[in-house]
mmCIF file of C-alpha atoms in Angstrom:
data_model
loop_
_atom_site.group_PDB
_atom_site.id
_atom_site.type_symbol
_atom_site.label_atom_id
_atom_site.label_comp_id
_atom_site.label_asym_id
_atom_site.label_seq_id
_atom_site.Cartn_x
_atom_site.Cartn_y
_atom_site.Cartn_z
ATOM 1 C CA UNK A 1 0.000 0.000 0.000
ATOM 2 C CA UNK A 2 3.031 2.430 0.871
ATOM 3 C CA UNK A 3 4.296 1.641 -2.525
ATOM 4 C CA UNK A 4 1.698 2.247 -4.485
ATOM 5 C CA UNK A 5 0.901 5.611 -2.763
ATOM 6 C CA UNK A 6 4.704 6.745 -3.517
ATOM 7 C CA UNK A 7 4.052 6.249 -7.154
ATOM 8 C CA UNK A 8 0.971 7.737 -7.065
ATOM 9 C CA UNK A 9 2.801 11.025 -5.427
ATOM 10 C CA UNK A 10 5.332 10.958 -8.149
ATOM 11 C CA UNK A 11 3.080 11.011 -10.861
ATOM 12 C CA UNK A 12 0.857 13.841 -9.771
ATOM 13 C CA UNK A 13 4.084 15.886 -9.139
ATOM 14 C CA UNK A 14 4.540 15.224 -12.740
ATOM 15 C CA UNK A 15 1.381 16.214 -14.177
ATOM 16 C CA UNK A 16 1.456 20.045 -15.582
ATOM 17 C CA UNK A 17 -0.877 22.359 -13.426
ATOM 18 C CA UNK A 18 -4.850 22.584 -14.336
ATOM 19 C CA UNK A 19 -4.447 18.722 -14.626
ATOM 20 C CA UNK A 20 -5.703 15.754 -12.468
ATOM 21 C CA UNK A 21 -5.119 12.062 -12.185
ATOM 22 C CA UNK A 22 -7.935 9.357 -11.874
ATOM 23 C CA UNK A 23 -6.767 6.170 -10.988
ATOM 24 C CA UNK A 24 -8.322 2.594 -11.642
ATOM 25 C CA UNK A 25 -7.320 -0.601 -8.644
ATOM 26 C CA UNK A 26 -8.334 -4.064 -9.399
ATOM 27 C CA UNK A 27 -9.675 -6.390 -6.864
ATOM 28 C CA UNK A 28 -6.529 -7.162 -5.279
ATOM 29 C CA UNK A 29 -5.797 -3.315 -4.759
ATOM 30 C CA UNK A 30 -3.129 -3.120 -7.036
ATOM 31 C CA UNK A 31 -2.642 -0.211 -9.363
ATOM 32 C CA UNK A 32 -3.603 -1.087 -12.757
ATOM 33 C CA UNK A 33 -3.704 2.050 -15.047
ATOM 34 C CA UNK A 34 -3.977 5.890 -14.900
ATOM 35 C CA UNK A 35 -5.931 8.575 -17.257
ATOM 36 C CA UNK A 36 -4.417 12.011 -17.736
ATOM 37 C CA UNK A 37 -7.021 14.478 -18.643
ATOM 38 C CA UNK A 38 -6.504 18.289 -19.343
ATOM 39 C CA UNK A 39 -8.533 20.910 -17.795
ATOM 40 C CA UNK A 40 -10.102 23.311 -20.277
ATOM 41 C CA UNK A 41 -8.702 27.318 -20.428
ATOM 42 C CA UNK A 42 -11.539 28.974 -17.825
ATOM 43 C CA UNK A 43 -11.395 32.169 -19.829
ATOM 44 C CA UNK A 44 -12.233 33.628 -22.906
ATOM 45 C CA UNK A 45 -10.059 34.845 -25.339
ATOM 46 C CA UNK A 46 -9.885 36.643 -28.851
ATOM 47 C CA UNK A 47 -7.109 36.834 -31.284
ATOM 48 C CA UNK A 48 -7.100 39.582 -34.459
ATOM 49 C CA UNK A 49 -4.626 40.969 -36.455
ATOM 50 C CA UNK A 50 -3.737 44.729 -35.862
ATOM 51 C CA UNK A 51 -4.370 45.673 -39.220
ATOM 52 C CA UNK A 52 -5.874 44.881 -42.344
ATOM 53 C CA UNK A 53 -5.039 46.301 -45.982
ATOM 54 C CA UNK A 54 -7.147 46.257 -48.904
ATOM 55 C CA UNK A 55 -7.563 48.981 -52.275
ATOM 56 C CA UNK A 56 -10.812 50.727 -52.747
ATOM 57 C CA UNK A 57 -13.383 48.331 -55.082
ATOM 58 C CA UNK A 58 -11.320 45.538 -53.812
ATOM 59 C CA UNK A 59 -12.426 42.647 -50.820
ATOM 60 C CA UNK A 60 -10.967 42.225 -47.529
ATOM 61 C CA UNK A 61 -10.876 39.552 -45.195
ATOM 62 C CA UNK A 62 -11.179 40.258 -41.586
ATOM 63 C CA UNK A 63 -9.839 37.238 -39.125
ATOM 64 C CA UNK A 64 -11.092 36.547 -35.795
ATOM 65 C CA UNK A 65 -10.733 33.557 -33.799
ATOM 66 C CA UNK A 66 -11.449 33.166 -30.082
ATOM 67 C CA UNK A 67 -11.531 30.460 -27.568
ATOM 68 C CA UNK A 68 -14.275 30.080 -24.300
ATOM 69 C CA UNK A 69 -14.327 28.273 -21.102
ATOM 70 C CA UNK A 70 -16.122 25.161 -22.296
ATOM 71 C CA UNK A 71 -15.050 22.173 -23.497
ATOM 72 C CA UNK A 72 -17.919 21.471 -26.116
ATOM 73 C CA UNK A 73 -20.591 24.128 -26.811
ATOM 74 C CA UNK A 74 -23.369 22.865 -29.048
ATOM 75 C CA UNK A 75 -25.714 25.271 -27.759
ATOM 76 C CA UNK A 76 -27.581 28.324 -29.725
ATOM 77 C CA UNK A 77 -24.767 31.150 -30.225
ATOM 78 C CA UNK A 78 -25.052 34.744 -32.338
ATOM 79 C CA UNK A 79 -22.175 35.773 -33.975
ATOM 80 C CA UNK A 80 -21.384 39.897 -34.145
ATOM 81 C CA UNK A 81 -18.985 42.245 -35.883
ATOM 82 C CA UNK A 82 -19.667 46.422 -35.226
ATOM 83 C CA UNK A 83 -17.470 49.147 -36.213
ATOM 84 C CA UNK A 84 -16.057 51.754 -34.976
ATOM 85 C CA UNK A 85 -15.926 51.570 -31.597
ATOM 86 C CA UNK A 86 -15.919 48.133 -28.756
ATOM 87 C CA UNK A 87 -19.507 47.053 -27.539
ATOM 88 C CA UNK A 88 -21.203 50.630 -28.428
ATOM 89 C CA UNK A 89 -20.507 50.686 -32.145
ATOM 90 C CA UNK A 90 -22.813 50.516 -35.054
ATOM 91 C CA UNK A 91 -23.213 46.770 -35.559
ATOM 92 C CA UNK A 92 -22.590 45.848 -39.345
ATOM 93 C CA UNK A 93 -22.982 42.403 -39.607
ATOM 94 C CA UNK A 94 -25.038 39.249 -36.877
ATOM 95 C CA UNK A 95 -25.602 35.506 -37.598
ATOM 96 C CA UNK A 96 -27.287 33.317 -35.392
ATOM 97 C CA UNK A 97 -27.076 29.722 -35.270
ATOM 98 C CA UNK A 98 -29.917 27.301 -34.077
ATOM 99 C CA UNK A 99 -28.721 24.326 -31.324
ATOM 100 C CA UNK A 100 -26.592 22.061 -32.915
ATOM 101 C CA UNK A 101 -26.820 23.954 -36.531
ATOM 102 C CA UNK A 102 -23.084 24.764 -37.927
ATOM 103 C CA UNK A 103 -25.411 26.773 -40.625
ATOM 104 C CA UNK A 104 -25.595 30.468 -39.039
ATOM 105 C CA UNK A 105 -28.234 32.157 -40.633
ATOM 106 C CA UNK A 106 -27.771 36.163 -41.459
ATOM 107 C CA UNK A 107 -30.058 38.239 -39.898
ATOM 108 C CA UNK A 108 -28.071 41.985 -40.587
ATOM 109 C CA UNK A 109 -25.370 42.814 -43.411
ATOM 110 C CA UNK A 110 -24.909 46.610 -44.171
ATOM 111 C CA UNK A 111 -25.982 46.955 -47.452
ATOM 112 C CA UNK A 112 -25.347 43.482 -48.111
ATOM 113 C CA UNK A 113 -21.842 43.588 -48.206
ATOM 114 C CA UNK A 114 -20.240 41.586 -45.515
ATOM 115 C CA UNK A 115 -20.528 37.852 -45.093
ATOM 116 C CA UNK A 116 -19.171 35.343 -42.550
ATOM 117 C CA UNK A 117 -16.628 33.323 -43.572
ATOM 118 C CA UNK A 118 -15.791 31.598 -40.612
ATOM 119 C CA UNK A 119 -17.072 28.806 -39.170
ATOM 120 C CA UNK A 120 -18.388 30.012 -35.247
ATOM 121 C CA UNK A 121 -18.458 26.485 -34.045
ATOM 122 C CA UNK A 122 -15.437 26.206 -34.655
ATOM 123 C CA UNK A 123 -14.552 29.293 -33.207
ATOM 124 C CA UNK A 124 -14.202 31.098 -36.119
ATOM 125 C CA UNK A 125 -15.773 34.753 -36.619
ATOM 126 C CA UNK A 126 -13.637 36.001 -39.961
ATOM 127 C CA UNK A 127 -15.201 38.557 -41.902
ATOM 128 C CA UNK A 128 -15.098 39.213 -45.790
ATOM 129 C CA UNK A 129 -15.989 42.544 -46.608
ATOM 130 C CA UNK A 130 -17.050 43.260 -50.710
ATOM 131 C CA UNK A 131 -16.532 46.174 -52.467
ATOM 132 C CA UNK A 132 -14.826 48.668 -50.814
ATOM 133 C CA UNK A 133 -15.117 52.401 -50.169
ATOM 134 C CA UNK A 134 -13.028 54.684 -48.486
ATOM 135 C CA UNK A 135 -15.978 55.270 -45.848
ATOM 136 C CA UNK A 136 -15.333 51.637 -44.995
ATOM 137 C CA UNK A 137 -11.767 52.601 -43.390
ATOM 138 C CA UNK A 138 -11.604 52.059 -39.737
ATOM 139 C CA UNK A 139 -11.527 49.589 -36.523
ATOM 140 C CA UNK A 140 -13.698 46.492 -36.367
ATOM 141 C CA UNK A 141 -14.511 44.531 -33.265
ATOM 142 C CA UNK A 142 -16.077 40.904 -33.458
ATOM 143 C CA UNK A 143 -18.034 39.398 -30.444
ATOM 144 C CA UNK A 144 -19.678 35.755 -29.808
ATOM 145 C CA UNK A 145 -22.340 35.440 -27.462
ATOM 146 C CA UNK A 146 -23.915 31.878 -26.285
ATOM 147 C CA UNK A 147 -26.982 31.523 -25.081
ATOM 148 C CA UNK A 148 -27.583 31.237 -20.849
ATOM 149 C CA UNK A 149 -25.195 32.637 -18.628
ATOM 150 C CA UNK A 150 -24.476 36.628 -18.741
ATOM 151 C CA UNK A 151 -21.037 36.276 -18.777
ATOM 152 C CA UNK A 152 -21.029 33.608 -21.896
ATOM 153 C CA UNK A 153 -20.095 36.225 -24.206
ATOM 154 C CA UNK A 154 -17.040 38.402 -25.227
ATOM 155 C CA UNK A 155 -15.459 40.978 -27.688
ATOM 156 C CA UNK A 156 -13.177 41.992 -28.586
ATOM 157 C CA UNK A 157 -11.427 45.281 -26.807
ATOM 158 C CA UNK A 158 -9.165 46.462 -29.587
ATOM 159 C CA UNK A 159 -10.465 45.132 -32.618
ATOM 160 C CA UNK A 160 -8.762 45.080 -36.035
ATOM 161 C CA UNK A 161 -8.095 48.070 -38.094
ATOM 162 C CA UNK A 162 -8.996 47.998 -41.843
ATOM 163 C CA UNK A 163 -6.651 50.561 -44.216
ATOM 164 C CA UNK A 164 -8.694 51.437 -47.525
ATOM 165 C CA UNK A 165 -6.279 52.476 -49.607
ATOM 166 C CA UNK A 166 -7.377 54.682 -52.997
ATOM 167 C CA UNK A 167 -5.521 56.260 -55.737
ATOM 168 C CA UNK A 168 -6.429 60.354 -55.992
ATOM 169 C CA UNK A 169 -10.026 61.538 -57.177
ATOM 170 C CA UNK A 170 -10.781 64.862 -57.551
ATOM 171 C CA UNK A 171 -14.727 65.352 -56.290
ATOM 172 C CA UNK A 172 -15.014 68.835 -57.088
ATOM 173 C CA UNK A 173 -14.243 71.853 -58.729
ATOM 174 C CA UNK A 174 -15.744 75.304 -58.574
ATOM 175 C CA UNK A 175 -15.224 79.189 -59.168
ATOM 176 C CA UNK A 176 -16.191 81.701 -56.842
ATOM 177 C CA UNK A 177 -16.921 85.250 -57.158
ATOM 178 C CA UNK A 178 -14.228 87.090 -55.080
ATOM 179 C CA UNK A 179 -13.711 90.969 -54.544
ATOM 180 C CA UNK A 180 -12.945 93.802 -57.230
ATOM 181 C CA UNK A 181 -14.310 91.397 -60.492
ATOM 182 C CA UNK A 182 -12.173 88.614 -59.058
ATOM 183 C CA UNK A 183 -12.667 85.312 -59.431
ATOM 184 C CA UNK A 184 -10.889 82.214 -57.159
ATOM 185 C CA UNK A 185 -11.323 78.458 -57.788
ATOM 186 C CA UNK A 186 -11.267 75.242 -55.455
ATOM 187 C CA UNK A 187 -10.669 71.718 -55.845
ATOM 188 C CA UNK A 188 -11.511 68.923 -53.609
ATOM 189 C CA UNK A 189 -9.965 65.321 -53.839
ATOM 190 C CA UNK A 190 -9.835 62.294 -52.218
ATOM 191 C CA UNK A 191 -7.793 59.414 -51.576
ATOM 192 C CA UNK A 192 -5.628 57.675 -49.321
ATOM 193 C CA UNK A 193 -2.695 58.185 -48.605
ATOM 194 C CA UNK A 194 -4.766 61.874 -49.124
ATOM 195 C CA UNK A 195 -3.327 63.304 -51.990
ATOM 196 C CA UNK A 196 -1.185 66.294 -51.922
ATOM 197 C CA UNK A 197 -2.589 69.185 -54.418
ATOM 198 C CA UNK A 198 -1.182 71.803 -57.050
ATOM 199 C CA UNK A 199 -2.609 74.363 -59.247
ATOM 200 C CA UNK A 200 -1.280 75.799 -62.704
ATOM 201 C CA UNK A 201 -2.079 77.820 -64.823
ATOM 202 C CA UNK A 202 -1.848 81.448 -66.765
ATOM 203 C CA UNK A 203 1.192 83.234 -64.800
ATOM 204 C CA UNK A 204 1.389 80.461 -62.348
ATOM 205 C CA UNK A 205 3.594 77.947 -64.173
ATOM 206 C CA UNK A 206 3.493 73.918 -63.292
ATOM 207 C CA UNK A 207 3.302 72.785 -59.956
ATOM 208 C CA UNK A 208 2.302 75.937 -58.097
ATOM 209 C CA UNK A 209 1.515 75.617 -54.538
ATOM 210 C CA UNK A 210 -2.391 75.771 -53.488
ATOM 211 C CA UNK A 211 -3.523 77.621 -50.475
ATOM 212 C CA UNK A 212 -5.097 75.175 -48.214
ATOM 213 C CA UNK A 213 -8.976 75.517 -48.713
ATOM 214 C CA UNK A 214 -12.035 75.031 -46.014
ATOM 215 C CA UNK A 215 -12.110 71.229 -45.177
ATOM 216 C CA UNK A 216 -9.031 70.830 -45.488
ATOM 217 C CA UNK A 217 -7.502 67.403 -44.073
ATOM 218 C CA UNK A 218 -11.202 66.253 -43.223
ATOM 219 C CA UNK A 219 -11.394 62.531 -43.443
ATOM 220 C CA UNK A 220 -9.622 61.165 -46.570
ATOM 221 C CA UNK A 221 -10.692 64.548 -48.462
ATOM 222 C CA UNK A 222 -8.421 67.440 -48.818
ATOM 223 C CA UNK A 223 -9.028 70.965 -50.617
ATOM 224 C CA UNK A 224 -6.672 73.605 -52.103
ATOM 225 C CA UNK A 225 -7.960 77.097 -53.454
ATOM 226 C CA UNK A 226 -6.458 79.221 -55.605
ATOM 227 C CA UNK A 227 -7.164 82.743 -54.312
ATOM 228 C CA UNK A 228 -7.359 84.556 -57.597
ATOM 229 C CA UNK A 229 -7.837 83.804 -61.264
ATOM 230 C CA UNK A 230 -5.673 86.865 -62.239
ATOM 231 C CA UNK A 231 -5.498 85.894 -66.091
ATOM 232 C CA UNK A 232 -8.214 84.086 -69.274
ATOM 233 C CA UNK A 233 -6.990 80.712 -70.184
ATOM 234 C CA UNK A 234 -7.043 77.017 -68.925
ATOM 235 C CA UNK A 235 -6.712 76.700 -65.052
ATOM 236 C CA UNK A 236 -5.729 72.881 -63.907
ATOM 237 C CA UNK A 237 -6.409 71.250 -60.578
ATOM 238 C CA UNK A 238 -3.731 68.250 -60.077
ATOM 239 C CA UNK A 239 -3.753 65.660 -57.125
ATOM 240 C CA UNK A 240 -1.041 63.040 -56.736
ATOM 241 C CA UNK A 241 -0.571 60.139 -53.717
ATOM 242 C CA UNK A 242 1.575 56.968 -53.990
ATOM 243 C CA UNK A 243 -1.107 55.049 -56.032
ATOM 244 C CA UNK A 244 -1.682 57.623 -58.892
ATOM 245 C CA UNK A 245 -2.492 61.021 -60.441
ATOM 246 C CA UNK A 246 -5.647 62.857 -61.520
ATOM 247 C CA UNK A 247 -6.291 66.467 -62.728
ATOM 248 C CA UNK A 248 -9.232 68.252 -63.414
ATOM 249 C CA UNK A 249 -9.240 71.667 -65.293
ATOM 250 C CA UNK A 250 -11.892 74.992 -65.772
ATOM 251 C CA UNK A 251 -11.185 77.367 -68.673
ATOM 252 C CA UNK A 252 -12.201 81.123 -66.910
ATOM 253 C CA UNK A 253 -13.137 84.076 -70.319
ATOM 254 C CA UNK A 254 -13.523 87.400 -69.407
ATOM 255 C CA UNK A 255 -16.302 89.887 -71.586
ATOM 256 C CA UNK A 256 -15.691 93.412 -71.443
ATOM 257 C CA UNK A 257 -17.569 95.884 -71.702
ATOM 258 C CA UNK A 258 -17.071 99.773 -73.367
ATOM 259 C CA UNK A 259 -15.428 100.895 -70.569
ATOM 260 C CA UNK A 260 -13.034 98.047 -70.003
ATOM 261 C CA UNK A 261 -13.880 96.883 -67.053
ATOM 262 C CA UNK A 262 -15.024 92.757 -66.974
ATOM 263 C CA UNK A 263 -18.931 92.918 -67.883
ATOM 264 C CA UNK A 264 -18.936 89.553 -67.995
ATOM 265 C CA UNK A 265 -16.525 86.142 -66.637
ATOM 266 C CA UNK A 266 -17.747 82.612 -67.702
ATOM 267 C CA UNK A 267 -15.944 79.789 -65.613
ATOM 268 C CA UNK A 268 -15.744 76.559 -67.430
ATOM 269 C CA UNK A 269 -14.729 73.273 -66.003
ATOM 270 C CA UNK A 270 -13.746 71.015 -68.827
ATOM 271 C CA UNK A 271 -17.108 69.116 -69.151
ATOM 272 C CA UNK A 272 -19.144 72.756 -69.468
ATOM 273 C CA UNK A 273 -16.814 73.388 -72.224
ATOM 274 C CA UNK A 274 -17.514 70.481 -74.415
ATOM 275 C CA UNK A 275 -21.208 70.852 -73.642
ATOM 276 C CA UNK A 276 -21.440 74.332 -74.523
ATOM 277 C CA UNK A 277 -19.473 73.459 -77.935
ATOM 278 C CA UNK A 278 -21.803 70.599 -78.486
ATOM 279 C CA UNK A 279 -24.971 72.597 -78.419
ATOM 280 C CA UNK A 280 -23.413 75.776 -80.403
ATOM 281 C CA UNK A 281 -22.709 72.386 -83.227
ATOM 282 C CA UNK A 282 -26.510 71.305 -82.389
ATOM 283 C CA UNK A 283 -28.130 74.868 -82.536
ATOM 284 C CA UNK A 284 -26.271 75.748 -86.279
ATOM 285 C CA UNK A 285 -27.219 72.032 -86.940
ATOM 286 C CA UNK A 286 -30.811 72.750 -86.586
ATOM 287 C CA UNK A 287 -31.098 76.086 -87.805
ATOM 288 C CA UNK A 288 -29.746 74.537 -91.375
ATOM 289 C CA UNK A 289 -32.375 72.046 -91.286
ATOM 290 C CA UNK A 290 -34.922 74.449 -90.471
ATOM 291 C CA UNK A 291 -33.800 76.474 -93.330
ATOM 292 C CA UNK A 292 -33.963 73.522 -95.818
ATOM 293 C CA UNK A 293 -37.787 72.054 -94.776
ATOM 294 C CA UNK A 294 -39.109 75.990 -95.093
ATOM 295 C CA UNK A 295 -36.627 77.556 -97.693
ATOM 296 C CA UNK A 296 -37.454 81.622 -97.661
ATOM 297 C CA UNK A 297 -39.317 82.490 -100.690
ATOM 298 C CA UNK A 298 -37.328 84.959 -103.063
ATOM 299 C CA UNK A 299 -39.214 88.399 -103.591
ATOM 300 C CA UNK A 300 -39.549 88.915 -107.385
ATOM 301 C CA UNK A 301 -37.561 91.706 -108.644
ATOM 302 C CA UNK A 302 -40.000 94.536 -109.750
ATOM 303 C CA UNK A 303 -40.662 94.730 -113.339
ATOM 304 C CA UNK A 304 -39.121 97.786 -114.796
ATOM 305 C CA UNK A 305 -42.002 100.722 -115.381
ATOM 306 C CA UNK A 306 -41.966 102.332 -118.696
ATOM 307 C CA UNK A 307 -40.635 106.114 -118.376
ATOM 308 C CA UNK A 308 -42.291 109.059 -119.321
ATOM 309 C CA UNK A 309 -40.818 111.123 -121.957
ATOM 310 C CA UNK A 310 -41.605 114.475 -123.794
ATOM 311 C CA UNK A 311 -40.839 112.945 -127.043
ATOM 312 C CA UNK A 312 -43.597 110.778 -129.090
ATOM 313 C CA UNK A 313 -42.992 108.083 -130.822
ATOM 314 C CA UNK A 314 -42.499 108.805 -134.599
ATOM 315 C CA UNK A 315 -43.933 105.399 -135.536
ATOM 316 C CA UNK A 316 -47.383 105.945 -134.162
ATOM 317 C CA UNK A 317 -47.689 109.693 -135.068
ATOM 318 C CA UNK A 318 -51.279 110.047 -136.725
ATOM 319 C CA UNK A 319 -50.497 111.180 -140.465
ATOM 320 C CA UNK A 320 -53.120 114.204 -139.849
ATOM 321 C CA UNK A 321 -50.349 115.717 -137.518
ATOM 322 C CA UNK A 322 -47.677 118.130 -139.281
ATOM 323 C CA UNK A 323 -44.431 116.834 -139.719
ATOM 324 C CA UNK A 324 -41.990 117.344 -136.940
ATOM 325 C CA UNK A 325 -39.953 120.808 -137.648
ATOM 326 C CA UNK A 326 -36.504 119.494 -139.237
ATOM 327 C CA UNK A 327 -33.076 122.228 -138.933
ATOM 328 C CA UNK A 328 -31.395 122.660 -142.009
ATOM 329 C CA UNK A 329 -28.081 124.010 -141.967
#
């Protein structure tokens, strides 16, 4: 009995901690066999990447994996992903699976965009998220919740950042009426990295600076003005990141009037040019046509009248009538 107690004593000092030993005796008391069983982890955990990388109009894949206290869970479950912000944040996507069901069943997906990938009963949560947009940039936080207990639940605390990247677009560009006659322009883009902006133009040359405009640095949006349009001609908006290059341009014509001064400016972006040539072309287009279905009748040239003289005619002179007085020299 001694003996089989010291063995006993050395292989519990050998087992790792959270473990326990069940042994099995015969009839005669001897020690036949012994099971080593692992305790389960009594605490939940989560495990996400920091951050996430994907181009605009592109997918991205979110992963999320977590483990829980129990050591099988067949039980009704709802899987959660939010953004923005941990256990208070919009919620963007939820799934809930039935008892014993590995099939959970979407019940919210922003604008039908996100889809579960992972498998939750398997402690999987990964996201895919279609068709990007810059607005999509941010931090997302997954959660698991099992039916019962309170506390059978978690989230995530930090959550995974996704990085939308873009190349430059330029959203807008418009003239303004400024003081004295003047005219100044801005131009808005977006991308990410946010683009850096430059004007040229008449007397500015390539690659002039821009004076940062209103809204400047606001989300993945910047704006640059150009304080004055001091000169007619072809003004160009460019915006560059890492990814690429766009540029925009407005075309700014001044009409004076009889004193000199500018009666008249007409700011056109590159599009309002081609349109206004388009329906000058459609305008002389249907003014020819016009002229062809109703041609203008011709007024008839007057017929000359016949002119009144002092003189008769010698042909129809009545013979009654005296000769006509001749000169003789």
């Amino acid at each position: 009995m001694e003996w089989s107690v010291g063995l006993l004593a050395c292989l519990v000092g050998l087992l790792p901690m959270g473990s326990f030993a069940r042994t099995k005796r015969d009839t005669t008391g001897n020690l036949v066999n012994t099971e080593v069983h692992s305790a389960p982890e009594q605490r939940w955990s989560m495990q996400v990447p920091a951050e996430v990388s994907a181009a605009a109009g592109e997918a991205a894949v979110l992963p999320c994996t977590f483990t829980h206290p129990h050591r099988h869970y067949d039980g009704p479950l709802t899987a959660i992903w939010r953004a923005g912000e941990a256990y208070a944040g919009p919620q963007v996507f939820r799934c809930a699976a039935a008892r014993g069901s590995e099939l959970c069943q979407t019940a919210l997906s922003l604008h039908g965009r996100f889809r579960l990938l992972g498998n939750p009963r398997r402690n999987d949560l990964s996201l895919r998220v279609e068709r990007l947009a810059l607005a999509d940039d941010g931090r997302y936080f997954c959660r698991v919740e099992f039916a019962g207990d309170v506390h059978d639940r978690y989230e995530s605390r930090h959550g995974v950042r996704l990085r939308v990247t873009a190349a430059p677009r330029i959203v807008n560009l418009s003239v303004l009426p400024g003081p004295a006659h003047a005219f100044r322009a801005l131009c808005t883009a977006e991308g990410e990295p946010p683009p850096a902006l430059d004007w040229s133009g008449p007397a500015l040359g390539n690659g002039s600076a821009a004076v940062p405009g209103p809204g400047q640095g606001h989300g993945h949006q910047v704006t640059a003005e150009l304080p004055a349009l001091a000169h007619d001609g072809r003004y160009t908006c460019t915006a560059s990141n890492s990814l690429g290059r766009a540029e925009a341009s407005i075309y700014l014509f001044r009409f004076h009037g009889a004193s000199g001064a500018p009666a008249l400016a007409l700011p056109l972006g590159v599009l309002g040019l081609k349109a206004l040539l388009l329906l000058g072309i459609l305008a002389a287009r249907a003014a020819a046509r016009r002229r062809l279905e109703h041609p203008v009748a011709q007024d008839t040239p007057p017929r000359p009248q016949a002119q009144e003289s002092n003189y008769e005619n010698l042909s129809q002179m009545s013979p009654r009538d005296p000769p006509a007085a001749t000169c003789v020299p």
